[in-house]
mmCIF file of C-alpha atoms and ligand atoms in Angstrom:
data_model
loop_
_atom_site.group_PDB
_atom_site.id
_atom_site.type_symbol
_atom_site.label_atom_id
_atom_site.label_comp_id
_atom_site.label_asym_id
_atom_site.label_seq_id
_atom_site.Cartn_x
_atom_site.Cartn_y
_atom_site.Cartn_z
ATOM 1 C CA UNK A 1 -3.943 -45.759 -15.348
ATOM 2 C CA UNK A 2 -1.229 -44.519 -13.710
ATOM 3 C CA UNK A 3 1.037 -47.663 -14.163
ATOM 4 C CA UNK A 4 0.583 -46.301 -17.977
ATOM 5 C CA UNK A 5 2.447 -43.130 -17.417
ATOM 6 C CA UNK A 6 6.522 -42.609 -17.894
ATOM 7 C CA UNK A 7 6.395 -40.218 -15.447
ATOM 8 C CA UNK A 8 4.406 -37.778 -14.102
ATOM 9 C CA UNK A 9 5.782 -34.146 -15.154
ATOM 10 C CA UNK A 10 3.134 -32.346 -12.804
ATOM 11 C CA UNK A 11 1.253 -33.354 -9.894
ATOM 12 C CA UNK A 12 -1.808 -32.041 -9.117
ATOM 13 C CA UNK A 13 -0.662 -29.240 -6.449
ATOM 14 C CA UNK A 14 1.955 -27.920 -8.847
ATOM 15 C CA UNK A 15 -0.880 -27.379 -11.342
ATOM 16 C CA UNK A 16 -3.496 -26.261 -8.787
ATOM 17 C CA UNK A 17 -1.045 -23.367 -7.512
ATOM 18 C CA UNK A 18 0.086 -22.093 -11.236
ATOM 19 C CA UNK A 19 -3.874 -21.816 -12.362
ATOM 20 C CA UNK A 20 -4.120 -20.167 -9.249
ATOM 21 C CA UNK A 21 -1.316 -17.578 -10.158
ATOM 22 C CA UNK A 22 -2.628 -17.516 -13.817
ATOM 23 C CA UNK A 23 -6.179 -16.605 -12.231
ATOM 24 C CA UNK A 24 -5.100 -13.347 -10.314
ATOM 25 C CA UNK A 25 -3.158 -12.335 -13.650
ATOM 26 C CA UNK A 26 -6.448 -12.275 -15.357
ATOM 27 C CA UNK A 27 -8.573 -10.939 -11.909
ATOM 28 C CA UNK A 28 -6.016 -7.776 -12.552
ATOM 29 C CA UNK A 29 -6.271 -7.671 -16.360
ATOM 30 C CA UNK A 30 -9.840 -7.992 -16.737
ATOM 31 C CA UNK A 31 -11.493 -6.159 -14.044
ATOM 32 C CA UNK A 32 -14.462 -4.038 -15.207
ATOM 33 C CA UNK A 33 -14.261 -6.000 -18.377
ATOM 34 C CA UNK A 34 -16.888 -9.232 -18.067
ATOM 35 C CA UNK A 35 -14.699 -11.139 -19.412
ATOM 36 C CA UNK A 36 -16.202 -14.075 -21.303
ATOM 37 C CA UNK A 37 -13.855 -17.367 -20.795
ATOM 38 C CA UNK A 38 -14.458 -19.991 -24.193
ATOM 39 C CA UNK A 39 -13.453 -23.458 -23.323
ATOM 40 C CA UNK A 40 -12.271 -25.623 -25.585
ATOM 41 C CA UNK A 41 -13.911 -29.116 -25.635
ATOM 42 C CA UNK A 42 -13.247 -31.321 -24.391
ATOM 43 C CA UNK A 43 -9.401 -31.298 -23.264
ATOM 44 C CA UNK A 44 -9.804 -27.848 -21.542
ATOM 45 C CA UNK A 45 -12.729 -28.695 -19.363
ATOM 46 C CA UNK A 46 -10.786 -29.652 -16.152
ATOM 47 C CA UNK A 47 -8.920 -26.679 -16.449
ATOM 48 C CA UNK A 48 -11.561 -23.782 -17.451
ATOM 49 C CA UNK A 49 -13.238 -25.262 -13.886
ATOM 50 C CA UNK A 50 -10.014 -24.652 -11.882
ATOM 51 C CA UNK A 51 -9.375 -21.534 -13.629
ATOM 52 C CA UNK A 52 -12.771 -20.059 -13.064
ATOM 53 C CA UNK A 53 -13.055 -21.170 -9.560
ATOM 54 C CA UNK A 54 -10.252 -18.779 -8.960
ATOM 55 C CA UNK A 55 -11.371 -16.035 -11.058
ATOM 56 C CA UNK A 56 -13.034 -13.634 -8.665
ATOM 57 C CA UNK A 57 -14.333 -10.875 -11.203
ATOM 58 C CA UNK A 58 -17.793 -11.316 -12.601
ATOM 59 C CA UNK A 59 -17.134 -13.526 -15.996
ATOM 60 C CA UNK A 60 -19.229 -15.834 -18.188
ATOM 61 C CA UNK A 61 -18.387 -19.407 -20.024
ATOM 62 C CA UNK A 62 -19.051 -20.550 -22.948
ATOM 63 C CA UNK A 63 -17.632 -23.890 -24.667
ATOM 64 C CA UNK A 64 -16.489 -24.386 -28.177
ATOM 65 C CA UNK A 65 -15.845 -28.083 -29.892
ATOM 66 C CA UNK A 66 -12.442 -28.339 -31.787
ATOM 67 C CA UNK A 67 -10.444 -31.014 -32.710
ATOM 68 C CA UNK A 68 -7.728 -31.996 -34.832
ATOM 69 C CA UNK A 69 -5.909 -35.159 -33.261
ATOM 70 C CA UNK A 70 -6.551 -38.752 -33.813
ATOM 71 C CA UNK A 71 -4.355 -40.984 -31.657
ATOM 72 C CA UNK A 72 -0.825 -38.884 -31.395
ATOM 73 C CA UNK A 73 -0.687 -36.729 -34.566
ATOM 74 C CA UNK A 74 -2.682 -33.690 -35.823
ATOM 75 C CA UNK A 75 -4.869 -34.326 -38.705
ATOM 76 C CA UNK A 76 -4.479 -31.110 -39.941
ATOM 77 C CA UNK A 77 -7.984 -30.096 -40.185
ATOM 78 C CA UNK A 78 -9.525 -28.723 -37.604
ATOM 79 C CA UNK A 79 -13.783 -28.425 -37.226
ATOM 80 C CA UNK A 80 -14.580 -26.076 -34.815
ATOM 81 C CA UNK A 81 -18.572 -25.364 -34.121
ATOM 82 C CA UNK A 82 -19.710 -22.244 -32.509
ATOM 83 C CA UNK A 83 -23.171 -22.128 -32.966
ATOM 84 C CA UNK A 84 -23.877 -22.694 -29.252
ATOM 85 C CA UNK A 85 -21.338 -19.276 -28.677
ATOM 86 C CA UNK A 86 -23.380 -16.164 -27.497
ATOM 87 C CA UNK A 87 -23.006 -12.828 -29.188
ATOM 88 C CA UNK A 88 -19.211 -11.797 -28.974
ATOM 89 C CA UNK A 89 -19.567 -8.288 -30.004
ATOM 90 C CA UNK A 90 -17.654 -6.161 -28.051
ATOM 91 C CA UNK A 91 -16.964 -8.584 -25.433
ATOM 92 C CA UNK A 92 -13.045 -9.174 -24.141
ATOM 93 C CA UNK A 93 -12.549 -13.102 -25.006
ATOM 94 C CA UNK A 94 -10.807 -15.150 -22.999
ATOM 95 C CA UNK A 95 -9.702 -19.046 -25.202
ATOM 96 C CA UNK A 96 -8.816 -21.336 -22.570
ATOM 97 C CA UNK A 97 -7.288 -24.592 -23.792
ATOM 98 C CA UNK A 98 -5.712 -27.474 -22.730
ATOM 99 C CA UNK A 99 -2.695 -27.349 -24.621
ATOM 100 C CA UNK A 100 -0.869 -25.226 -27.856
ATOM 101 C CA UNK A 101 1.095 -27.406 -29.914
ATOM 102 C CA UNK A 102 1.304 -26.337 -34.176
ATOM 103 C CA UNK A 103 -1.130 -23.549 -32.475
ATOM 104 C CA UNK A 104 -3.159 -24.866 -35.603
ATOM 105 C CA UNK A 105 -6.524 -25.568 -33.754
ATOM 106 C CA UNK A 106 -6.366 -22.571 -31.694
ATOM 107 C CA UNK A 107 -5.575 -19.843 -34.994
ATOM 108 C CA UNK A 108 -8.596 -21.574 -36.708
ATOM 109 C CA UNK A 109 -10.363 -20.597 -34.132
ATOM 110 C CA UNK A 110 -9.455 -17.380 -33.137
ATOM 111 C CA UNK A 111 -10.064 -17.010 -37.193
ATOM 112 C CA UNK A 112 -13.614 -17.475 -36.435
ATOM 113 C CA UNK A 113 -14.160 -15.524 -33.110
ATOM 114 C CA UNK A 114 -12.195 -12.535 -34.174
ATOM 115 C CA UNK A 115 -14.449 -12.201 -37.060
ATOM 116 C CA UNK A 116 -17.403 -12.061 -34.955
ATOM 117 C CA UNK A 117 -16.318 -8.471 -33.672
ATOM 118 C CA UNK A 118 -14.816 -9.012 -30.214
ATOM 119 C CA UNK A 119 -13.380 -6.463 -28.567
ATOM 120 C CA UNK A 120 -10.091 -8.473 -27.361
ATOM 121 C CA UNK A 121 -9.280 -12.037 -27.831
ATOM 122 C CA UNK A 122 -6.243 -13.287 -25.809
ATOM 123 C CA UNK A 123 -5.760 -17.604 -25.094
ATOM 124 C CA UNK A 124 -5.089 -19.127 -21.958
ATOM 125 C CA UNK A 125 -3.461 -22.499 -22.231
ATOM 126 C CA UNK A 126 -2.795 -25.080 -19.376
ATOM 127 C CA UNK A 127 0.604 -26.228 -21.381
ATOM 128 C CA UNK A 128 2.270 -25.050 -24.313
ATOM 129 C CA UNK A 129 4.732 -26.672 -26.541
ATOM 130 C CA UNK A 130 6.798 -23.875 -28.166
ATOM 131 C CA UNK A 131 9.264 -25.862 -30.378
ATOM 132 C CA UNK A 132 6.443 -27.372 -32.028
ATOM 133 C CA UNK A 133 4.510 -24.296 -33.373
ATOM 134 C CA UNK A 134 3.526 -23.883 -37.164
ATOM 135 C CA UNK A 135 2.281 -20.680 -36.568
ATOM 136 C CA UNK A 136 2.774 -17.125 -34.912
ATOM 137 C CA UNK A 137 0.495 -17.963 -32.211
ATOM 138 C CA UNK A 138 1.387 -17.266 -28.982
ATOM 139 C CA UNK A 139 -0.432 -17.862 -25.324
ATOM 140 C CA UNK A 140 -0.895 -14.591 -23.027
ATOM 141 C CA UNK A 141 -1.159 -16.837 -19.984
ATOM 142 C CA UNK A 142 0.607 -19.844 -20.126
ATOM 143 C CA UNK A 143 0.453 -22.492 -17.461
ATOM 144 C CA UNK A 144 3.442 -24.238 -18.221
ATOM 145 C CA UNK A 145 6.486 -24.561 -21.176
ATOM 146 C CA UNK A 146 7.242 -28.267 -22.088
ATOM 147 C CA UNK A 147 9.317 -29.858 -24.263
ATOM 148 C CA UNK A 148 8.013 -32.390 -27.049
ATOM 149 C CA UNK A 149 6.455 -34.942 -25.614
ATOM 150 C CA UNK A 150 3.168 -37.063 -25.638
ATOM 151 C CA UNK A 151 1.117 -35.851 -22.207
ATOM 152 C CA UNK A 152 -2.084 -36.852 -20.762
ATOM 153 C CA UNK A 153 -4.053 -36.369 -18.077
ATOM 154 C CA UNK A 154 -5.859 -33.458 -16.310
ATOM 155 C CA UNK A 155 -8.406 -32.889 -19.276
ATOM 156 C CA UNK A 156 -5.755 -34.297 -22.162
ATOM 157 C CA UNK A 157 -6.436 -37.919 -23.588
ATOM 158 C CA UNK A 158 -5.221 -40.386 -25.530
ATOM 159 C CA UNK A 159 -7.990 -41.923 -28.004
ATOM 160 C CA UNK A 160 -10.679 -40.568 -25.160
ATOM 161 C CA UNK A 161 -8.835 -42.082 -22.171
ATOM 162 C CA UNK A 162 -6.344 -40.598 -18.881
ATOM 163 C CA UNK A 163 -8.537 -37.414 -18.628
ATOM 164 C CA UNK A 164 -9.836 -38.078 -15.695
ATOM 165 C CA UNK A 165 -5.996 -38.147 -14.132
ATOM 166 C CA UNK A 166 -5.806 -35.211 -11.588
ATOM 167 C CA UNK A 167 -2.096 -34.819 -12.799
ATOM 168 C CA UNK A 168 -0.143 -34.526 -15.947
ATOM 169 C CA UNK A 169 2.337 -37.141 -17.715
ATOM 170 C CA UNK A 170 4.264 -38.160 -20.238
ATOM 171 C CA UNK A 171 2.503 -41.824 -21.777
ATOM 172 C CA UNK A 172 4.730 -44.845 -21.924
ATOM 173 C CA UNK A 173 5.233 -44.614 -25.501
ATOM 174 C CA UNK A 174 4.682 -48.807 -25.937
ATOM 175 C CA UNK A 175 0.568 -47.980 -25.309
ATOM 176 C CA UNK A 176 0.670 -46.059 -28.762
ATOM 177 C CA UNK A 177 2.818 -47.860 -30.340
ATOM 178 C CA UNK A 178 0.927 -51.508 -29.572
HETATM 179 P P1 XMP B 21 -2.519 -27.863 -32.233
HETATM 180 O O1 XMP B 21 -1.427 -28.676 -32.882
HETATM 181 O O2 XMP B 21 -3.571 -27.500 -33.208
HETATM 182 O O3 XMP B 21 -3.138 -28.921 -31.262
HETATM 183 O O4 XMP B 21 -1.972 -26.712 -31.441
HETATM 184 C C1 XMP B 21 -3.818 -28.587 -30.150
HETATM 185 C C2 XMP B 21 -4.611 -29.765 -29.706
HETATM 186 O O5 XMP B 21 -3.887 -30.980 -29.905
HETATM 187 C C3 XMP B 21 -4.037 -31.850 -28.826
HETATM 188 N N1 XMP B 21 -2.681 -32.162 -28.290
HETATM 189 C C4 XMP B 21 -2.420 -33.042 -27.345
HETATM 190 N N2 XMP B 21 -3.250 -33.825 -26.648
HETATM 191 N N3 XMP B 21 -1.419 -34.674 -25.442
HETATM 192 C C5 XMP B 21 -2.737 -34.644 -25.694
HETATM 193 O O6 XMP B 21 -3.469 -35.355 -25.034
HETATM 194 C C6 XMP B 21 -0.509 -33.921 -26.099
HETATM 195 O O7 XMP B 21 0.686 -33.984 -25.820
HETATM 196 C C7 XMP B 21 -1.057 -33.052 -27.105
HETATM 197 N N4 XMP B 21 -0.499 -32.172 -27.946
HETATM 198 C C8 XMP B 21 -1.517 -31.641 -28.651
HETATM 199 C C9 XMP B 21 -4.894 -31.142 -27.838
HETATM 200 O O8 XMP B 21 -6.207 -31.617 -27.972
HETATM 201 C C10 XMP B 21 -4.869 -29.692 -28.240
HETATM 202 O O9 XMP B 21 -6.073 -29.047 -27.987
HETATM 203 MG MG1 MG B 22 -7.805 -29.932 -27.167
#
């Protein structure tokens, strides 16, 4: 799998030590709030674990399904289902995602939670690719800025595949292509 990769644009100890850091920015913003962290399936599942591992302030989880990609390119529409979501009133959500890109996928959603009376809703995103945005989303805690590129790895995929990689990196762009 790795042979597959350009290069690898973060190891797994560079990405273990920022969620760390991102962690005791939220163990200081949340404390005495229960915060309740929303995952979102399936790319952000690597990362809620690390996150919450390091979150030391009583919390809950919850997971929520979006998606919006097929191969390398949004589809535009994005299906998000949140009937397995406990009730969010009053409760300070936390989105954690794997990546914000248009920030399409993630304003759906925060569409939906907000209206379901929460008493904050910030996101939490492993990467974020600012020149790509469609929208005026932004990320309160943001792993890491990268430029526009195809990554996988560390809970992002291509077609279902590289999850599993405990880094992150850019695909050889001849395995989309083919
Ligand atoms: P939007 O555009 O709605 O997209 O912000 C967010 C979702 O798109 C996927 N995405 C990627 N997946 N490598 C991936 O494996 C990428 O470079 C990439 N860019 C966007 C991802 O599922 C994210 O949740
Ligand atoms: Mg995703």
């Amino acid at each position: 799998m790795l042979q597959d990769l350009l290069m690898i644009t973060h190891t797994e100890e560079q990405i273990t030590a920022r969620v760390r850091e991102l962690a005791a920015e939220i163990n200081r913003d949340y404390e005495g709030k229960n915060p309740l962290f929303i995952g979102v399936l399936k790319g952000a599942y690597i990362f809620m674990a690390e996150l919450c591992k390091n979150v030391t302030i009583p919390c809950e989880m919850a997971f929520i399904s979006a998606s919006s990609y097929k191969g390398t390119q949004t589809t535009g529409t994005v299906s998000a289902n949140t009937d397995k979501l406990p009730d969010l009133t009053g409760r300070h959500v936390v989105l954690v995602e794997d990546i914000l890109d248009t920030g399409l996928t993630l304003s759906h959603i925060c569409k939906v939670l907000s209206s379901c009376g929460t008493a904050s809703l910030e996101i939490c995103s492993l990467m974020d690719k600012p020149s790509r945005r469609k929208t005026e989303l932004t990320g309160k805690y943001v792993g890491f800025e990268i430029p526009d590129a195809f990554i996988v790895g560390y809970g992002l995929d291509y077609n279902e595949k590289y999850r599993n990689l405990p880094c992150v990196g850019i695909l050889k762009p001849e395995i989309y292509e083919k």
